PDB file of C-alpha atoms in Angstrom:
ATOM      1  CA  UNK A   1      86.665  80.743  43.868  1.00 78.00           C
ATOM      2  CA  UNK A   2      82.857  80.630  43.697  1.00 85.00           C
ATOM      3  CA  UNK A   3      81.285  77.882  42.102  1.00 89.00           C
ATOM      4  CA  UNK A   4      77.777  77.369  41.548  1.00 89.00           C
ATOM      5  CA  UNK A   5      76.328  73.907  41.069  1.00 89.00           C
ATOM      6  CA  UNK A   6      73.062  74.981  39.350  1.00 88.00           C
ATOM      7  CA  UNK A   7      75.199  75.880  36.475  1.00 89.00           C
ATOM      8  CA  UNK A   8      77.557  74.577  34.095  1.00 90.00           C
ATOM      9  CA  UNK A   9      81.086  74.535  35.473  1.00 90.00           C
ATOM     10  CA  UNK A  10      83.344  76.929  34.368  1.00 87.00           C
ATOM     11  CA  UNK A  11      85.041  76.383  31.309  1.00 85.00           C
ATOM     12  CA  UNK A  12      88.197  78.548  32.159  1.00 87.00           C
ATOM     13  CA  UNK A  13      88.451  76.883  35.700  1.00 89.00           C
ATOM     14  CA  UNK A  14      91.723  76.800  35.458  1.00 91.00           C
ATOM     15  CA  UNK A  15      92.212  79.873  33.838  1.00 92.00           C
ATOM     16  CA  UNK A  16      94.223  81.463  37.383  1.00 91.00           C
ATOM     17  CA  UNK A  17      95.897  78.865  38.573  1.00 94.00           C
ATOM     18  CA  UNK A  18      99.168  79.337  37.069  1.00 95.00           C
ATOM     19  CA  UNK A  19      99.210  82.933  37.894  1.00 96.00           C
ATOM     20  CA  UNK A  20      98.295  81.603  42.248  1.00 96.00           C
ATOM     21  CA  UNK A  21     101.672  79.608  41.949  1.00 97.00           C
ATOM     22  CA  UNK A  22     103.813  82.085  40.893  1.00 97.00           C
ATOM     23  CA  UNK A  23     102.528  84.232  43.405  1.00 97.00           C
ATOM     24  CA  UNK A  24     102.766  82.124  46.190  1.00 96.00           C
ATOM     25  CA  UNK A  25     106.022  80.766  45.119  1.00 96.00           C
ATOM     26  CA  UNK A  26     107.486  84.126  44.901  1.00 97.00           C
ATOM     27  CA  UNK A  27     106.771  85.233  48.657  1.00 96.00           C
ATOM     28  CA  UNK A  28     107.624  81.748  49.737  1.00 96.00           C
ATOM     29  CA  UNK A  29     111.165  82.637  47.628  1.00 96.00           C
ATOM     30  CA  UNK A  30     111.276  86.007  50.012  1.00 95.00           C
ATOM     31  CA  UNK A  31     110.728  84.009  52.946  1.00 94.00           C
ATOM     32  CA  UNK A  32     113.580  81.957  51.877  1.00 95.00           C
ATOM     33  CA  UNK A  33     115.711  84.717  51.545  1.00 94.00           C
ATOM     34  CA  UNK A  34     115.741  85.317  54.958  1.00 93.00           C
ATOM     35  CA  UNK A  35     116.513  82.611  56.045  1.00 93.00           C
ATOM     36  CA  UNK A  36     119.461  82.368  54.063  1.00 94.00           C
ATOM     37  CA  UNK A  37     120.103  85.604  55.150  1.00 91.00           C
ATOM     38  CA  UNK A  38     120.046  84.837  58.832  1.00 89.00           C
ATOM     39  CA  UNK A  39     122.087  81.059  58.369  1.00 91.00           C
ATOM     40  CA  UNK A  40     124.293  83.402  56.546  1.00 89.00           C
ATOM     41  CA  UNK A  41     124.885  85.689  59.582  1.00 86.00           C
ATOM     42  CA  UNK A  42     125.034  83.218  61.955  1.00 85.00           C
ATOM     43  CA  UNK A  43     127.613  80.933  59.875  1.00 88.00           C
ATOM     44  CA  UNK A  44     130.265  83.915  58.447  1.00 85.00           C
ATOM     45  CA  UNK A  45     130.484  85.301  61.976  1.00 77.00           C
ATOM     46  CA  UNK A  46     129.030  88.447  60.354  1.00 76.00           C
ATOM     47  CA  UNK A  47     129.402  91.340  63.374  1.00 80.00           C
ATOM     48  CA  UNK A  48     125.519  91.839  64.600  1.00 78.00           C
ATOM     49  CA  UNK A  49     123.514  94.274  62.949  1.00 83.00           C
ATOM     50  CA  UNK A  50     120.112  95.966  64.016  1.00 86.00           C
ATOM     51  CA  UNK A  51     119.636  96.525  60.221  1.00 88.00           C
ATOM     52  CA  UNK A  52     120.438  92.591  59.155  1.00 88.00           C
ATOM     53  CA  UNK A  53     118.416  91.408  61.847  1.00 88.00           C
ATOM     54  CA  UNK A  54     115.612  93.923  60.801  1.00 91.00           C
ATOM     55  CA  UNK A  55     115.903  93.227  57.044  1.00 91.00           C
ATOM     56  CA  UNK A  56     115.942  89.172  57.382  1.00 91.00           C
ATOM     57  CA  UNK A  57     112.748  89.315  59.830  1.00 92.00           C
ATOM     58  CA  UNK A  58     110.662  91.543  57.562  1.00 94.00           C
ATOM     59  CA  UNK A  59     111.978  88.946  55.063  1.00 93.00           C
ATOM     60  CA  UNK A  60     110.809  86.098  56.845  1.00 93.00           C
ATOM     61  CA  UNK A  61     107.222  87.640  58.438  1.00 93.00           C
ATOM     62  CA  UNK A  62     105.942  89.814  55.786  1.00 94.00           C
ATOM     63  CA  UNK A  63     105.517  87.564  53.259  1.00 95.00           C
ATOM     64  CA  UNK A  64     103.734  85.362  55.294  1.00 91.00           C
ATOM     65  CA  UNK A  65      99.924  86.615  55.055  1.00 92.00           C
ATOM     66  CA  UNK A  66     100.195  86.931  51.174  1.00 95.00           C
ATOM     67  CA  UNK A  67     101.806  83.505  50.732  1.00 95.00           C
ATOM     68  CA  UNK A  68      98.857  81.724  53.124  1.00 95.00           C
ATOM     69  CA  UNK A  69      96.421  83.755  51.151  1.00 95.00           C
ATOM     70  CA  UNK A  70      97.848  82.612  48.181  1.00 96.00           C
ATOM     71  CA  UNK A  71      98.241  78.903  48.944  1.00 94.00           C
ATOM     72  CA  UNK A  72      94.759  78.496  50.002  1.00 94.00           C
ATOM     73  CA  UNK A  73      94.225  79.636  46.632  1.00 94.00           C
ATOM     74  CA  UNK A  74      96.008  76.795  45.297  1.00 95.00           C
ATOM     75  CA  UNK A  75      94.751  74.711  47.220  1.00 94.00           C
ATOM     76  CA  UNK A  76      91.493  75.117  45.836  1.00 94.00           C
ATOM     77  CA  UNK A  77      92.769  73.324  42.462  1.00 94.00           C
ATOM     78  CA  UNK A  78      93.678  70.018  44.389  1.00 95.00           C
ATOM     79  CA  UNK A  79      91.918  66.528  42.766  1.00 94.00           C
ATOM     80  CA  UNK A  80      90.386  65.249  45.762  1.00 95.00           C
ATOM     81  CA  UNK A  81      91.078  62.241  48.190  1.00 95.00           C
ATOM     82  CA  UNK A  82      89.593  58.744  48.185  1.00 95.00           C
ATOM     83  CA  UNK A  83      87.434  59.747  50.697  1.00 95.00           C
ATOM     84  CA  UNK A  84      85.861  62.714  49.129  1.00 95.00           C
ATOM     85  CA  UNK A  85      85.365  61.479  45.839  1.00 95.00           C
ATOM     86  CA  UNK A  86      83.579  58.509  47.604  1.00 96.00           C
ATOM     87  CA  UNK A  87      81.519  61.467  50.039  1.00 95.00           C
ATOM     88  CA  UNK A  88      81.024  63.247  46.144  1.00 95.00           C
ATOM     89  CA  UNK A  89      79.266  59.968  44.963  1.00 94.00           C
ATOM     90  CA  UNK A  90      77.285  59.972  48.020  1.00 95.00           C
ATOM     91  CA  UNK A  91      76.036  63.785  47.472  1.00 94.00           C
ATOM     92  CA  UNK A  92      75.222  62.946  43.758  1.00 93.00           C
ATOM     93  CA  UNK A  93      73.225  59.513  45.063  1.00 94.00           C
ATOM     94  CA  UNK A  94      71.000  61.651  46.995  1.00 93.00           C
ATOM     95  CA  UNK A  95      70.966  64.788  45.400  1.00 93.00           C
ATOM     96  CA  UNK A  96      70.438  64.866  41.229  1.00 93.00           C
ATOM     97  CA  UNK A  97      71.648  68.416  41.223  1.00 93.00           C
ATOM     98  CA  UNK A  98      75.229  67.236  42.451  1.00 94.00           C
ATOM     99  CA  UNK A  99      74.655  64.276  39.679  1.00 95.00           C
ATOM    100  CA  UNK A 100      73.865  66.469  37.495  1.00 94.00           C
ATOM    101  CA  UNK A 101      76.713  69.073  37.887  1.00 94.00           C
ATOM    102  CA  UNK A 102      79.324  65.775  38.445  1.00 94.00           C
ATOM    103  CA  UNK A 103      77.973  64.477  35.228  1.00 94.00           C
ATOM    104  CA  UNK A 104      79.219  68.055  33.450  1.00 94.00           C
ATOM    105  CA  UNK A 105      82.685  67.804  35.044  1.00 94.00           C
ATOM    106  CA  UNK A 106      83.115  64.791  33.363  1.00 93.00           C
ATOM    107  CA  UNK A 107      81.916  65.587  30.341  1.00 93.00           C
ATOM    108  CA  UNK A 108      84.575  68.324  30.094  1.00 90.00           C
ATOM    109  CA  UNK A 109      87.466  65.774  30.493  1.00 91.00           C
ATOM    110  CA  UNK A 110      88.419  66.596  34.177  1.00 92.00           C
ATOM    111  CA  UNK A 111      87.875  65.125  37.656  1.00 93.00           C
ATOM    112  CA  UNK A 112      85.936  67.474  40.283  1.00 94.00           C
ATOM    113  CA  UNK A 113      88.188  69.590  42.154  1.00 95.00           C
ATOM    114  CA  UNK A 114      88.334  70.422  45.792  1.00 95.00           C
ATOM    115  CA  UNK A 115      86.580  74.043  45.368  1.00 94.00           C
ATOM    116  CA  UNK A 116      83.681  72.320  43.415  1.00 94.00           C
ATOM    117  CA  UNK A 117      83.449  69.319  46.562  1.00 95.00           C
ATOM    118  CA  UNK A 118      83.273  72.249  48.954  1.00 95.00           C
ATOM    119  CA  UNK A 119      80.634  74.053  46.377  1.00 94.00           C
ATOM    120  CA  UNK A 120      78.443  70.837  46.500  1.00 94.00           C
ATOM    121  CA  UNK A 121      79.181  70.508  50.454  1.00 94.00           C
ATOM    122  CA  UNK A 122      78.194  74.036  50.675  1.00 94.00           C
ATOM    123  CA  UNK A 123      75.127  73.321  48.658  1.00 93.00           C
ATOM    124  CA  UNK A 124      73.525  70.477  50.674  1.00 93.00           C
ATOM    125  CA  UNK A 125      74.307  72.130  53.901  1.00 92.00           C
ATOM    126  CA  UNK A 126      72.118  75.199  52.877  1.00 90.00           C
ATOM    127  CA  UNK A 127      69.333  72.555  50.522  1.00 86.00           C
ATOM    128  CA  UNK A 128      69.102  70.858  54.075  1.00 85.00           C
ATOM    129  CA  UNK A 129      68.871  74.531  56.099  1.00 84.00           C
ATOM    130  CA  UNK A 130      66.231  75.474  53.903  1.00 80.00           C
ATOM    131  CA  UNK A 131      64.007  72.157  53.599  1.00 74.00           C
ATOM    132  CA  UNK A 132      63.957  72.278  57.516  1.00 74.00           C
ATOM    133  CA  UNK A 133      60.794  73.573  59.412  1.00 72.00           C
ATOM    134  CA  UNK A 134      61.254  76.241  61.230  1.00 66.00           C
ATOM    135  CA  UNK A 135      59.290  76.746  64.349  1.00 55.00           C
TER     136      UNK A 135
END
């Protein structure tokens, strides 16, 4: 999610979030499957198959990628720790930007979110790149 802090935050921030879950949830509910499929093999005394073995891997592995992808999608929705709202405060003491766009958050009703935090972390990391001399 990209978030600029020179602007106004989004107003449909949460717009995808919904849709992430159920993604995410549904290859975690594949990766489930094959587990079950394997405790099932292992507890009926099933004969061993190439094909079961095959199927419940692919089960287990393939939806792996997509369901990290996913989640770190998520993730990006989470309210943030003690510790970075109290780092936030600190970025909007020293920076009015940050104050500024921190001030707009809560004027829309919400807390800051971990993919803003990591916007404004982003931001002072390149403010302090660029304000350096070079030479």
């Amino acid at each position: 999610m990209k978030i600029d802090i020179t602007r106004e935050p989004p107003a449909d921030i949460f717009r995808n979030r919904g849709r992430y879950i159920r993604i995410a949830g549904a290859f975690l509910a594949l990766s489930i499957g094959g587990v079950l499929l394997v405790v099932y093999a292992v507890l009926s005394g099933t004969q061993q198959s190439e094909t079961m073995e095959t199927i419940a891997l692919a089960l287990i592995v393939a939806p792996a990628l997509p369901f990290f992808y996913f989640g770190e999608k998520v993730q990006a929705y989470k309210r943030l720790s003690e510790g970075q709202a109290k780092e936030l405060a600190d970025l909007g003491r020293r920076h009015p930007e940050i104050k500024a766009y921190c001030l707009l958050v809560a004027q829309a009703g919400r807390p800051p979110i971990l993919a803003e935090f990591e916007a404004c972390q982003t931001w002072v990391e390149e403010a302090t790149h660029q304000a350096r001399p070079k030479g």
